[in-house]
Amino acid sequence: MRTVLIGACLAMLAAGGARASVTVFGDAAATECSKAAIDGKADAVSENYCTTALNFDTLNAEDRAGTFVNRGVMKLRRAEYESAHVDFDAALKLVPAMGEAWVNRGAMFVGEKKYKPALDDLNRGIGLGVTEPEKAYFNRALADEGLDDEKAAYFDYTKALEIKPDWLLPQKELLRFTVTHR
């Protein structure tokens, strides 16, 4: 049975960033994995749905990649960066043009304070397109700040807020900035 893959960003990193998950409709375990990721879960039972789907469900390449992303997001929520990295890399090996996989790996690098690779991955994900780009811009702003590029960070927080005007996180971050005209 063919499944449909829809990108959806969610949840926040403990460091304040946003993670992207992927909605997968299909076999039971993959669907439960997807629902758990979207609901912000990171427990062992939820992760096991993903592992079961990867081991036993019949998934096309995009849905398999989406399931790796979802499992990686759960690991990312627990700050298990090395293990999350393996899942994001597996997703990218299957579908190199999956923006959500790049954005998630970028968020993982932000969590690890590896800002240059974070910026590279976030830029690639944004370029490929993601469902909720405001979260990619927010993470990119965090990477910009980590690289001491306050001007770029300001513009990325502003872009995140422009895309989603009611989002409180970029509003809060922008309060720290003072804009002067020269």
PDB file of C-alpha atoms in Angstrom:
ATOM      1  CA  MET A   1       0.000   0.000   0.000  1.00  0.00           C
ATOM      2  CA  ARG A   2       1.333   3.431  -0.986  1.00  0.00           C
ATOM      3  CA  THR A   3       1.555   5.904   1.858  1.00  0.00           C
ATOM      4  CA  VAL A   4       1.504   9.683   1.810  1.00  0.00           C
ATOM      5  CA  LEU A   5       4.220  11.772   3.411  1.00  0.00           C
ATOM      6  CA  ILE A   6       3.429  15.234   4.704  1.00  0.00           C
ATOM      7  CA  GLY A   7       6.060  17.349   6.470  1.00  0.00           C
ATOM      8  CA  ALA A   8       5.093  18.938   9.756  1.00  0.00           C
ATOM      9  CA  CYS A   9       7.331  20.831  12.165  1.00  0.00           C
ATOM     10  CA  LEU A  10       6.814  20.581  15.900  1.00  0.00           C
ATOM     11  CA  ALA A  11       8.071  20.871  19.401  1.00  0.00           C
ATOM     12  CA  MET A  12      10.902  22.834  20.859  1.00  0.00           C
ATOM     13  CA  LEU A  13      14.473  21.863  21.675  1.00  0.00           C
ATOM     14  CA  ALA A  14      15.429  22.177  25.286  1.00  0.00           C
ATOM     15  CA  ALA A  15      17.796  24.902  24.083  1.00  0.00           C
ATOM     16  CA  GLY A  16      14.824  26.817  22.703  1.00  0.00           C
ATOM     17  CA  GLY A  17      14.856  25.683  19.084  1.00  0.00           C
ATOM     18  CA  ALA A  18      12.279  23.995  16.928  1.00  0.00           C
ATOM     19  CA  ARG A  19      12.252  20.472  15.551  1.00  0.00           C
ATOM     20  CA  ALA A  20      10.581  19.213  12.420  1.00  0.00           C
ATOM     21  CA  SER A  21       8.697  15.917  12.291  1.00  0.00           C
ATOM     22  CA  VAL A  22       7.122  14.114   9.403  1.00  0.00           C
ATOM     23  CA  THR A  23       3.542  12.891   9.235  1.00  0.00           C
ATOM     24  CA  VAL A  24       3.329   9.385   7.759  1.00  0.00           C
ATOM     25  CA  PHE A  25      -0.002   7.743   6.967  1.00  0.00           C
ATOM     26  CA  GLY A  26       0.362   4.041   6.344  1.00  0.00           C
ATOM     27  CA  ASP A  27       1.039   0.865   8.235  1.00  0.00           C
ATOM     28  CA  ALA A  28       0.031   0.834  11.882  1.00  0.00           C
ATOM     29  CA  ALA A  29       3.438   1.214  13.526  1.00  0.00           C
ATOM     30  CA  ALA A  30       4.543   4.003  11.154  1.00  0.00           C
ATOM     31  CA  THR A  31       1.298   5.861  11.759  1.00  0.00           C
ATOM     32  CA  GLU A  32       1.638   5.514  15.546  1.00  0.00           C
ATOM     33  CA  CYS A  33       5.261   6.670  15.310  1.00  0.00           C
ATOM     34  CA  SER A  34       4.164   9.715  13.338  1.00  0.00           C
ATOM     35  CA  LYS A  35       1.351  10.558  15.762  1.00  0.00           C
ATOM     36  CA  ALA A  36       3.691  10.214  18.729  1.00  0.00           C
ATOM     37  CA  ALA A  37       6.263  12.535  17.147  1.00  0.00           C
ATOM     38  CA  ILE A  38       3.613  15.121  16.301  1.00  0.00           C
ATOM     39  CA  ASP A  39       2.214  14.920  19.831  1.00  0.00           C
ATOM     40  CA  GLY A  40       5.658  15.752  21.215  1.00  0.00           C
ATOM     41  CA  LYS A  41       6.338  12.367  22.742  1.00  0.00           C
ATOM     42  CA  ALA A  42       9.819  11.010  23.356  1.00  0.00           C
ATOM     43  CA  ASP A  43       9.186   7.956  25.531  1.00  0.00           C
ATOM     44  CA  ALA A  44      10.462   4.431  24.850  1.00  0.00           C
ATOM     45  CA  VAL A  45       7.038   3.088  23.814  1.00  0.00           C
ATOM     46  CA  SER A  46       6.613   5.830  21.214  1.00  0.00           C
ATOM     47  CA  GLU A  47      10.121   5.341  19.879  1.00  0.00           C
ATOM     48  CA  ASN A  48       9.445   1.608  19.689  1.00  0.00           C
ATOM     49  CA  TYR A  49       6.593   2.276  17.235  1.00  0.00           C
ATOM     50  CA  CYS A  50       9.161   3.868  14.936  1.00  0.00           C
ATOM     51  CA  THR A  51      11.635   1.029  15.324  1.00  0.00           C
ATOM     52  CA  THR A  52       8.897  -1.527  14.698  1.00  0.00           C
ATOM     53  CA  ALA A  53       7.819   0.348  11.572  1.00  0.00           C
ATOM     54  CA  LEU A  54      11.391   0.464  10.290  1.00  0.00           C
ATOM     55  CA  ASN A  55      11.884  -3.243  10.965  1.00  0.00           C
ATOM     56  CA  PHE A  56       8.533  -4.657   9.878  1.00  0.00           C
ATOM     57  CA  ASP A  57       6.277  -2.197   8.019  1.00  0.00           C
ATOM     58  CA  THR A  58       6.198  -2.024   4.241  1.00  0.00           C
ATOM     59  CA  LEU A  59       7.240   1.560   3.564  1.00  0.00           C
ATOM     60  CA  ASN A  60       8.305   3.371   0.425  1.00  0.00           C
ATOM     61  CA  ALA A  61      11.550   5.365   0.571  1.00  0.00           C
ATOM     62  CA  GLU A  62       9.872   8.640   1.557  1.00  0.00           C
ATOM     63  CA  ASP A  63       7.823   7.085   4.347  1.00  0.00           C
ATOM     64  CA  ARG A  64      10.820   5.134   5.606  1.00  0.00           C
ATOM     65  CA  ALA A  65      12.857   8.352   5.626  1.00  0.00           C
ATOM     66  CA  GLY A  66      10.005  10.137   7.421  1.00  0.00           C
ATOM     67  CA  THR A  67       9.943   7.407  10.045  1.00  0.00           C
ATOM     68  CA  PHE A  68      13.700   7.809  10.585  1.00  0.00           C
ATOM     69  CA  VAL A  69      13.114  11.554  11.006  1.00  0.00           C
ATOM     70  CA  ASN A  70      10.338  10.962  13.538  1.00  0.00           C
ATOM     71  CA  ARG A  71      12.446   8.566  15.575  1.00  0.00           C
ATOM     72  CA  GLY A  72      15.343  11.010  15.374  1.00  0.00           C
ATOM     73  CA  VAL A  73      13.099  13.804  16.647  1.00  0.00           C
ATOM     74  CA  MET A  74      12.179  11.707  19.675  1.00  0.00           C
ATOM     75  CA  LYS A  75      15.863  11.121  20.379  1.00  0.00           C
ATOM     76  CA  LEU A  76      16.566  14.808  19.856  1.00  0.00           C
ATOM     77  CA  ARG A  77      13.964  15.680  22.484  1.00  0.00           C
ATOM     78  CA  ARG A  78      15.988  13.608  24.933  1.00  0.00           C
ATOM     79  CA  ALA A  79      19.249  15.265  23.780  1.00  0.00           C
ATOM     80  CA  GLU A  80      20.519  11.920  22.453  1.00  0.00           C
ATOM     81  CA  TYR A  81      22.362  13.713  19.670  1.00  0.00           C
ATOM     82  CA  GLU A  82      24.595  10.930  18.369  1.00  0.00           C
ATOM     83  CA  SER A  83      21.703   8.509  18.002  1.00  0.00           C
ATOM     84  CA  ALA A  84      19.463  11.186  16.457  1.00  0.00           C
ATOM     85  CA  HIS A  85      22.254  11.993  14.003  1.00  0.00           C
ATOM     86  CA  VAL A  86      22.287   8.372  12.822  1.00  0.00           C
ATOM     87  CA  ASP A  87      18.540   8.520  12.128  1.00  0.00           C
ATOM     88  CA  PHE A  88      18.706  11.842  10.283  1.00  0.00           C
ATOM     89  CA  ASP A  89      21.596  10.566   8.170  1.00  0.00           C
ATOM     90  CA  ALA A  90      19.616   7.407   7.354  1.00  0.00           C
ATOM     91  CA  ALA A  91      16.669   9.557   6.245  1.00  0.00           C
ATOM     92  CA  LEU A  92      18.920  11.704   4.063  1.00  0.00           C
ATOM     93  CA  LYS A  93      20.518   8.659   2.484  1.00  0.00           C
ATOM     94  CA  LEU A  94      17.043   7.505   1.418  1.00  0.00           C
ATOM     95  CA  VAL A  95      15.668  10.928   0.388  1.00  0.00           C
ATOM     96  CA  PRO A  96      18.422  13.550   0.061  1.00  0.00           C
ATOM     97  CA  ALA A  97      15.886  16.260  -0.827  1.00  0.00           C
ATOM     98  CA  MET A  98      13.832  15.912   2.383  1.00  0.00           C
ATOM     99  CA  GLY A  99      13.916  19.403   3.864  1.00  0.00           C
ATOM    100  CA  GLU A 100      12.636  18.265   7.270  1.00  0.00           C
ATOM    101  CA  ALA A 101      15.560  15.848   7.631  1.00  0.00           C
ATOM    102  CA  TRP A 102      18.056  18.660   6.959  1.00  0.00           C
ATOM    103  CA  VAL A 103      16.265  21.031   9.341  1.00  0.00           C
ATOM    104  CA  ASN A 104      16.201  18.397  12.080  1.00  0.00           C
ATOM    105  CA  ARG A 105      19.874  17.632  11.671  1.00  0.00           C
ATOM    106  CA  GLY A 106      20.502  21.380  11.819  1.00  0.00           C
ATOM    107  CA  ALA A 107      18.486  21.588  15.048  1.00  0.00           C
ATOM    108  CA  MET A 108      20.546  18.708  16.399  1.00  0.00           C
ATOM    109  CA  PHE A 109      23.765  20.608  15.626  1.00  0.00           C
ATOM    110  CA  VAL A 110      22.340  23.703  17.359  1.00  0.00           C
ATOM    111  CA  GLY A 111      21.694  21.543  20.424  1.00  0.00           C
ATOM    112  CA  GLU A 112      25.302  20.370  20.268  1.00  0.00           C
ATOM    113  CA  LYS A 113      26.476  23.981  19.829  1.00  0.00           C
ATOM    114  CA  LYS A 114      28.009  23.082  16.444  1.00  0.00           C
ATOM    115  CA  TYR A 115      26.759  26.217  14.782  1.00  0.00           C
ATOM    116  CA  LYS A 116      28.527  26.133  11.403  1.00  0.00           C
ATOM    117  CA  PRO A 117      27.224  22.679  10.392  1.00  0.00           C
ATOM    118  CA  ALA A 118      23.846  23.690  11.871  1.00  0.00           C
ATOM    119  CA  LEU A 119      23.743  26.725   9.625  1.00  0.00           C
ATOM    120  CA  ASP A 120      24.727  24.661   6.585  1.00  0.00           C
ATOM    121  CA  ASP A 121      21.986  22.076   7.199  1.00  0.00           C
ATOM    122  CA  LEU A 122      19.335  24.659   8.040  1.00  0.00           C
ATOM    123  CA  ASN A 123      20.118  26.615   4.881  1.00  0.00           C
ATOM    124  CA  ARG A 124      19.835  23.458   2.827  1.00  0.00           C
ATOM    125  CA  GLY A 125      16.533  22.491   4.450  1.00  0.00           C
ATOM    126  CA  ILE A 126      15.097  25.961   3.923  1.00  0.00           C
ATOM    127  CA  GLY A 127      16.210  25.851   0.300  1.00  0.00           C
ATOM    128  CA  LEU A 128      14.534  22.495  -0.249  1.00  0.00           C
ATOM    129  CA  GLY A 129      11.341  23.645   1.429  1.00  0.00           C
ATOM    130  CA  VAL A 130       9.727  22.624   4.681  1.00  0.00           C
ATOM    131  CA  THR A 131       6.181  22.685   5.924  1.00  0.00           C
ATOM    132  CA  GLU A 132       6.778  25.169   8.731  1.00  0.00           C
ATOM    133  CA  PRO A 133       9.756  27.288   7.663  1.00  0.00           C
ATOM    134  CA  GLU A 134       9.373  29.636  10.630  1.00  0.00           C
ATOM    135  CA  LYS A 135      10.896  26.960  12.846  1.00  0.00           C
ATOM    136  CA  ALA A 136      13.842  26.524  10.501  1.00  0.00           C
ATOM    137  CA  TYR A 137      14.432  30.290  10.566  1.00  0.00           C
ATOM    138  CA  PHE A 138      14.225  30.282  14.357  1.00  0.00           C
ATOM    139  CA  ASN A 139      16.862  27.548  14.579  1.00  0.00           C
ATOM    140  CA  ARG A 140      18.972  29.382  12.022  1.00  0.00           C
ATOM    141  CA  ALA A 141      18.779  32.477  14.239  1.00  0.00           C
ATOM    142  CA  LEU A 142      20.113  30.400  17.139  1.00  0.00           C
ATOM    143  CA  ALA A 143      22.985  29.212  14.938  1.00  0.00           C
ATOM    144  CA  ASP A 144      23.623  32.797  13.788  1.00  0.00           C
ATOM    145  CA  GLU A 145      23.890  33.911  17.399  1.00  0.00           C
ATOM    146  CA  GLY A 146      26.201  30.999  18.159  1.00  0.00           C
ATOM    147  CA  LEU A 147      28.448  32.305  15.377  1.00  0.00           C
ATOM    148  CA  ASP A 148      28.234  35.869  16.800  1.00  0.00           C
ATOM    149  CA  ASP A 149      26.287  37.159  13.797  1.00  0.00           C
ATOM    150  CA  GLU A 150      23.680  39.196  15.650  1.00  0.00           C
ATOM    151  CA  LYS A 151      22.477  40.981  12.502  1.00  0.00           C
ATOM    152  CA  ALA A 152      21.678  37.696  10.747  1.00  0.00           C
ATOM    153  CA  ALA A 153      20.052  36.377  13.941  1.00  0.00           C
ATOM    154  CA  TYR A 154      17.836  39.451  14.148  1.00  0.00           C
ATOM    155  CA  PHE A 155      16.702  39.016  10.547  1.00  0.00           C
ATOM    156  CA  ASP A 156      16.044  35.286  11.029  1.00  0.00           C
ATOM    157  CA  TYR A 157      13.987  35.846  14.187  1.00  0.00           C
ATOM    158  CA  THR A 158      12.125  38.561  12.283  1.00  0.00           C
ATOM    159  CA  LYS A 159      11.503  36.185   9.352  1.00  0.00           C
ATOM    160  CA  ALA A 160      10.207  33.495  11.730  1.00  0.00           C
ATOM    161  CA  LEU A 161       7.824  36.029  13.239  1.00  0.00           C
ATOM    162  CA  GLU A 162       6.778  37.312   9.811  1.00  0.00           C
ATOM    163  CA  ILE A 163       5.814  33.770   8.793  1.00  0.00           C
ATOM    164  CA  LYS A 164       4.001  33.048  12.064  1.00  0.00           C
ATOM    165  CA  PRO A 165       3.081  36.369  13.717  1.00  0.00           C
ATOM    166  CA  ASP A 166       1.542  34.825  16.857  1.00  0.00           C
ATOM    167  CA  TRP A 167       4.587  32.690  17.750  1.00  0.00           C
ATOM    168  CA  LEU A 168       5.895  33.787  21.147  1.00  0.00           C
ATOM    169  CA  LEU A 169       9.455  32.413  20.973  1.00  0.00           C
ATOM    170  CA  PRO A 170      10.751  34.749  18.243  1.00  0.00           C
ATOM    171  CA  GLN A 171       8.805  37.614  19.821  1.00  0.00           C
ATOM    172  CA  LYS A 172      10.641  36.975  23.081  1.00  0.00           C
ATOM    173  CA  GLU A 173      14.036  36.677  21.385  1.00  0.00           C
ATOM    174  CA  LEU A 174      13.538  39.895  19.430  1.00  0.00           C
ATOM    175  CA  LEU A 175      13.010  41.802  22.688  1.00  0.00           C
ATOM    176  CA  ARG A 176      16.731  41.355  23.364  1.00  0.00           C
ATOM    177  CA  PHE A 177      17.697  43.352  20.257  1.00  0.00           C
ATOM    178  CA  THR A 178      18.075  47.088  19.849  1.00  0.00           C
ATOM    179  CA  VAL A 179      18.022  48.299  16.273  1.00  0.00           C
ATOM    180  CA  THR A 180      19.931  51.443  15.399  1.00  0.00           C
ATOM    181  CA  HIS A 181      20.147  53.104  12.011  1.00  0.00           C
ATOM    182  CA  ARG A 182      23.469  54.444  10.825  1.00  0.00           C
TER     183      ARG A 182
END
